[in-house]
Amino acid sequence: MSSGVQHAADFGAGALSRAAALIHTLLTVEALLLLAASPGLAGLLLTGPDPANLPLAAVCLLPLGPALSAALYALHHRSRDLTELHPARTYARGWRLNALPSLKLWTPLLAWLTVIAFTLTHFSATGLPGWWAVLLGAIGVGSLLWGAHALILTSLFAFRTRDTARLAAYFLVRHARATLGAASLLVLVAAATALLTEALPALLAAPLLLSLLHSSRPVIAETQEDFTA
């Protein structure tokens, strides 16, 4: 090996270089995620907080599904070597591969969550007993956790939509620790939104998704071992 090649390898393999590579990847993925979701995010800014606008808000959130899926793909396939960084290219590849599969899961999930949210925000008009509100809230949280597993699976693997949905439901119970990890992130996002600003989860999406990937390692490992050729 020549001295130049050896120097390049040493330059890209150290702890400082790996940290710089991670920061560069996170910043690039964050910027591309916001860009991919920007049409919907711009629409949300024009949509008032009136509960009657929930269906319109759901439509605005449609581009977010493929954007999140591409971000998960880019973060999972990121290089640890500072000399081998191509996060923008990897993000674009992830978006091309996963836009349609992720929309097939993201769209019905958004529709289902919109029905739940619309019912809860107009609950007094339904005449239902109070425990129905608790039940609907629990179903909504469970749907979000299922969606987290489904998003991981559809971003990293090429299954049919119904198989991804079944696997996500299976892993919801099979890997309770991964589900709790996703629940912790959900609580963190909800708290940041309620206490600070609604923009904070969007601005911290890349590190939050990296945490989701980290907590989902058992799900990813079992899927690779038992459900792929």
CSV table of C-alpha atoms in Angstrom, one decimal:
chain,number,residue,atom,x,y,z
A,1,MET,CA,0.0,0.0,0.0
A,2,SER,CA,1.4,3.4,-0.9
A,3,SER,CA,2.0,6.0,1.8
A,4,GLY,CA,-0.6,8.3,0.3
A,5,VAL,CA,-3.3,5.6,0.5
A,6,GLN,CA,-2.2,4.8,4.0
A,7,HIS,CA,-2.4,8.4,5.0
A,8,ALA,CA,-5.9,8.7,3.6
A,9,ALA,CA,-7.0,5.6,5.5
A,10,ASP,CA,-5.6,7.0,8.7
A,11,PHE,CA,-7.3,10.4,8.1
A,12,GLY,CA,-10.7,8.8,7.7
A,13,ALA,CA,-10.7,6.2,10.4
A,14,GLY,CA,-10.0,8.1,13.6
A,15,ALA,CA,-12.5,8.9,16.3
A,16,LEU,CA,-12.5,12.7,15.4
A,17,SER,CA,-13.0,11.8,11.8
A,18,ARG,CA,-15.9,9.5,12.6
A,19,ALA,CA,-17.5,12.2,14.8
A,20,ALA,CA,-17.1,14.7,11.9
A,21,ALA,CA,-18.6,12.2,9.5
A,22,LEU,CA,-21.6,11.7,11.7
A,23,ILE,CA,-22.2,15.4,12.2
A,24,HIS,CA,-21.8,16.0,8.4
A,25,THR,CA,-24.3,13.2,7.7
A,26,LEU,CA,-26.8,14.4,10.3
A,27,LEU,CA,-26.7,18.0,9.0
A,28,THR,CA,-27.0,16.9,5.3
A,29,VAL,CA,-29.9,14.4,6.0
A,30,GLU,CA,-31.7,17.0,8.1
A,31,ALA,CA,-31.5,19.6,5.4
A,32,LEU,CA,-32.7,17.2,2.7
A,33,LEU,CA,-35.5,15.9,4.9
A,34,LEU,CA,-36.8,19.4,5.4
A,35,LEU,CA,-36.4,20.1,1.7
A,36,ALA,CA,-38.3,17.0,0.7
A,37,ALA,CA,-41.1,17.7,3.2
A,38,SER,CA,-41.2,21.5,2.6
A,39,PRO,CA,-44.3,21.6,0.4
A,40,GLY,CA,-46.4,20.1,3.1
A,41,LEU,CA,-44.6,22.0,5.9
A,42,ALA,CA,-45.3,25.3,4.1
A,43,GLY,CA,-49.0,24.2,3.8
A,44,LEU,CA,-49.1,23.5,7.6
A,45,LEU,CA,-47.8,27.1,8.2
A,46,LEU,CA,-50.9,28.4,6.3
A,47,THR,CA,-53.2,26.1,8.1
A,48,GLY,CA,-54.7,27.4,11.3
A,49,PRO,CA,-54.9,25.3,14.6
A,50,ASP,CA,-58.6,24.9,14.2
A,51,PRO,CA,-59.5,21.2,14.6
A,52,ALA,CA,-61.7,21.5,11.5
A,53,ASN,CA,-58.4,21.8,9.5
A,54,LEU,CA,-57.2,18.3,10.6
A,55,PRO,CA,-57.9,16.6,7.2
A,56,LEU,CA,-56.1,19.4,5.4
A,57,ALA,CA,-53.2,19.1,7.8
A,58,ALA,CA,-53.0,15.3,7.1
A,59,VAL,CA,-52.8,16.0,3.4
A,60,CYS,CA,-49.9,18.5,4.1
A,61,LEU,CA,-48.1,15.7,6.0
A,62,LEU,CA,-48.2,13.3,3.1
A,63,PRO,CA,-44.7,14.3,1.8
A,64,LEU,CA,-43.3,13.7,5.3
A,65,GLY,CA,-43.6,9.9,5.0
A,66,PRO,CA,-41.2,9.5,2.0
A,67,ALA,CA,-38.9,12.1,3.5
A,68,LEU,CA,-38.6,10.3,6.8
A,69,SER,CA,-38.1,7.0,5.0
A,70,ALA,CA,-35.3,8.3,2.9
A,71,ALA,CA,-33.7,9.8,6.0
A,72,LEU,CA,-33.8,6.5,7.8
A,73,TYR,CA,-32.2,4.8,4.7
A,74,ALA,CA,-29.4,7.4,4.5
A,75,LEU,CA,-28.6,7.2,8.2
A,76,HIS,CA,-28.6,3.4,8.2
A,77,HIS,CA,-26.3,3.2,5.2
A,78,ARG,CA,-24.0,6.1,6.3
A,79,SER,CA,-20.3,5.8,6.0
A,80,ARG,CA,-18.2,6.1,9.2
A,81,ASP,CA,-15.2,7.2,7.1
A,82,LEU,CA,-14.8,10.9,6.5
A,83,THR,CA,-13.2,10.3,3.2
A,84,GLU,CA,-16.2,8.2,1.9
A,85,LEU,CA,-19.2,10.4,2.6
A,86,HIS,CA,-22.1,10.6,0.2
A,87,PRO,CA,-25.1,11.3,2.4
A,88,ALA,CA,-26.9,13.4,-0.3
A,89,ARG,CA,-26.5,10.7,-2.9
A,90,THR,CA,-27.7,8.0,-0.4
A,91,TYR,CA,-30.7,10.1,0.7
A,92,ALA,CA,-31.7,10.6,-3.0
A,93,ARG,CA,-31.4,6.8,-3.6
A,94,GLY,CA,-33.5,6.1,-0.5
A,95,TRP,CA,-36.2,8.5,-1.6
A,96,ARG,CA,-36.4,6.9,-5.1
A,97,LEU,CA,-36.5,3.4,-3.6
A,98,ASN,CA,-38.9,4.1,-0.8
A,99,ALA,CA,-41.2,6.9,-1.8
A,100,LEU,CA,-44.0,4.7,-3.1
A,101,PRO,CA,-43.7,1.8,-0.6
A,102,SER,CA,-43.7,4.3,2.3
A,103,LEU,CA,-46.7,6.2,1.0
A,104,LYS,CA,-48.7,2.9,0.8
A,105,LEU,CA,-48.3,2.7,4.6
A,106,TRP,CA,-48.0,6.3,5.5
A,107,THR,CA,-51.3,7.4,3.8
A,108,PRO,CA,-53.7,5.0,5.6
A,109,LEU,CA,-51.9,5.6,8.9
A,110,LEU,CA,-52.3,9.4,8.5
A,111,ALA,CA,-56.0,8.9,7.6
A,112,TRP,CA,-56.6,6.6,10.6
A,113,LEU,CA,-54.8,9.0,13.0
A,114,THR,CA,-56.8,11.9,11.5
A,115,VAL,CA,-60.1,10.1,12.3
A,116,ILE,CA,-59.0,9.5,15.8
A,117,ALA,CA,-57.8,13.1,16.3
A,118,PHE,CA,-60.9,14.6,14.8
A,119,THR,CA,-63.1,12.4,17.0
A,120,LEU,CA,-61.1,13.4,20.2
A,121,THR,CA,-61.3,17.1,19.3
A,122,HIS,CA,-65.0,16.9,18.8
A,123,PHE,CA,-65.6,14.3,21.5
A,124,SER,CA,-68.2,16.3,23.5
A,125,ALA,CA,-70.4,16.3,20.4
A,126,THR,CA,-70.3,12.5,20.0
A,127,GLY,CA,-72.2,11.7,23.3
A,128,LEU,CA,-69.9,8.7,23.9
A,129,PRO,CA,-68.8,7.8,27.5
A,130,GLY,CA,-65.5,9.2,28.7
A,131,TRP,CA,-63.7,5.9,28.6
A,132,TRP,CA,-64.0,5.9,24.8
A,133,ALA,CA,-61.7,8.9,24.7
A,134,VAL,CA,-59.1,7.0,26.7
A,135,LEU,CA,-59.5,4.0,24.4
A,136,LEU,CA,-59.2,6.1,21.3
A,137,GLY,CA,-56.0,7.7,22.7
A,138,ALA,CA,-54.5,4.3,23.4
A,139,ILE,CA,-55.3,3.1,19.9
A,140,GLY,CA,-53.7,6.3,18.5
A,141,VAL,CA,-50.5,5.7,20.5
A,142,GLY,CA,-50.4,2.1,19.4
A,143,SER,CA,-50.9,3.1,15.8
A,144,LEU,CA,-48.0,5.5,16.0
A,145,LEU,CA,-45.7,2.8,17.5
A,146,TRP,CA,-46.8,0.4,14.8
A,147,GLY,CA,-46.0,3.1,12.3
A,148,ALA,CA,-42.5,3.5,13.7
A,149,HIS,CA,-41.8,-0.2,13.1
A,150,ALA,CA,-43.4,-0.1,9.7
A,151,LEU,CA,-41.3,2.9,8.7
A,152,ILE,CA,-38.1,1.2,9.7
A,153,LEU,CA,-39.0,-2.0,7.8
A,154,THR,CA,-40.2,-0.2,4.6
A,155,SER,CA,-37.1,2.0,4.6
A,156,LEU,CA,-34.6,-0.8,4.9
A,157,PHE,CA,-36.3,-3.8,3.3
A,158,ALA,CA,-38.3,-4.6,0.2
A,159,PHE,CA,-41.3,-6.4,1.4
A,160,ARG,CA,-44.9,-6.3,0.1
A,161,THR,CA,-47.0,-3.7,1.9
A,162,ARG,CA,-49.2,-6.2,3.7
A,163,ASP,CA,-46.1,-8.2,4.8
A,164,THR,CA,-44.5,-5.0,6.2
A,165,ALA,CA,-47.7,-4.3,8.0
A,166,ARG,CA,-47.9,-7.8,9.5
A,167,LEU,CA,-44.2,-7.7,10.5
A,168,ALA,CA,-44.6,-4.3,12.2
A,169,ALA,CA,-47.5,-5.6,14.2
A,170,TYR,CA,-45.5,-8.7,15.1
A,171,PHE,CA,-42.5,-6.7,16.3
A,172,LEU,CA,-44.7,-4.4,18.3
A,173,VAL,CA,-45.0,-7.2,20.9
A,174,ARG,CA,-42.0,-9.4,19.9
A,175,HIS,CA,-39.4,-6.7,20.7
A,176,ALA,CA,-41.0,-4.7,23.5
A,177,ARG,CA,-37.8,-2.9,24.3
A,178,ALA,CA,-37.6,-1.5,20.7
A,179,THR,CA,-41.3,-0.5,21.0
A,180,LEU,CA,-40.5,1.2,24.3
A,181,GLY,CA,-37.6,3.0,22.6
A,182,ALA,CA,-40.0,4.3,20.0
A,183,ALA,CA,-42.5,5.3,22.7
A,184,SER,CA,-39.8,7.3,24.6
A,185,LEU,CA,-39.0,9.2,21.4
A,186,LEU,CA,-42.8,9.8,20.9
A,187,VAL,CA,-43.0,11.2,24.5
A,188,LEU,CA,-39.9,13.4,23.9
A,189,VAL,CA,-41.4,14.8,20.7
A,190,ALA,CA,-44.7,15.5,22.3
A,191,ALA,CA,-43.1,17.2,25.3
A,192,ALA,CA,-40.8,19.3,23.0
A,193,THR,CA,-43.8,20.4,21.0
A,194,ALA,CA,-46.0,21.2,24.0
A,195,LEU,CA,-43.3,23.0,26.1
A,196,LEU,CA,-41.0,24.6,23.5
A,197,THR,CA,-42.1,25.0,19.9
A,198,GLU,CA,-43.8,22.9,17.2
A,199,ALA,CA,-40.8,23.4,14.9
A,200,LEU,CA,-38.3,21.7,17.3
A,201,PRO,CA,-39.1,18.0,16.3
A,202,ALA,CA,-38.7,19.0,12.6
A,203,LEU,CA,-35.4,20.7,13.3
A,204,LEU,CA,-34.1,17.7,15.3
A,205,ALA,CA,-35.6,15.0,13.0
A,206,ALA,CA,-32.2,13.5,11.9
A,207,PRO,CA,-30.9,12.8,15.5
A,208,LEU,CA,-34.3,11.5,16.5
A,209,LEU,CA,-34.4,9.1,13.6
A,210,LEU,CA,-30.9,8.0,14.4
A,211,SER,CA,-32.1,7.2,17.9
A,212,LEU,CA,-35.0,5.3,16.4
A,213,LEU,CA,-32.6,3.2,14.3
A,214,HIS,CA,-30.5,2.5,17.4
A,215,SER,CA,-33.4,1.3,19.4
A,216,SER,CA,-34.7,-0.8,16.5
A,217,ARG,CA,-31.5,-2.8,16.0
A,218,PRO,CA,-33.1,-6.0,17.3
A,219,VAL,CA,-35.9,-5.6,14.8
A,220,ILE,CA,-33.5,-5.0,12.0
A,221,ALA,CA,-31.3,-7.9,13.0
A,222,GLU,CA,-34.2,-10.4,13.3
A,223,THR,CA,-35.6,-9.2,10.0
A,224,GLN,CA,-32.3,-9.7,8.2
A,225,GLU,CA,-31.8,-13.1,9.8
A,226,ASP,CA,-35.2,-14.7,9.6
A,227,PHE,CA,-37.2,-12.8,6.9
A,228,THR,CA,-34.8,-12.2,4.1
A,229,ALA,CA,-33.1,-14.6,1.7
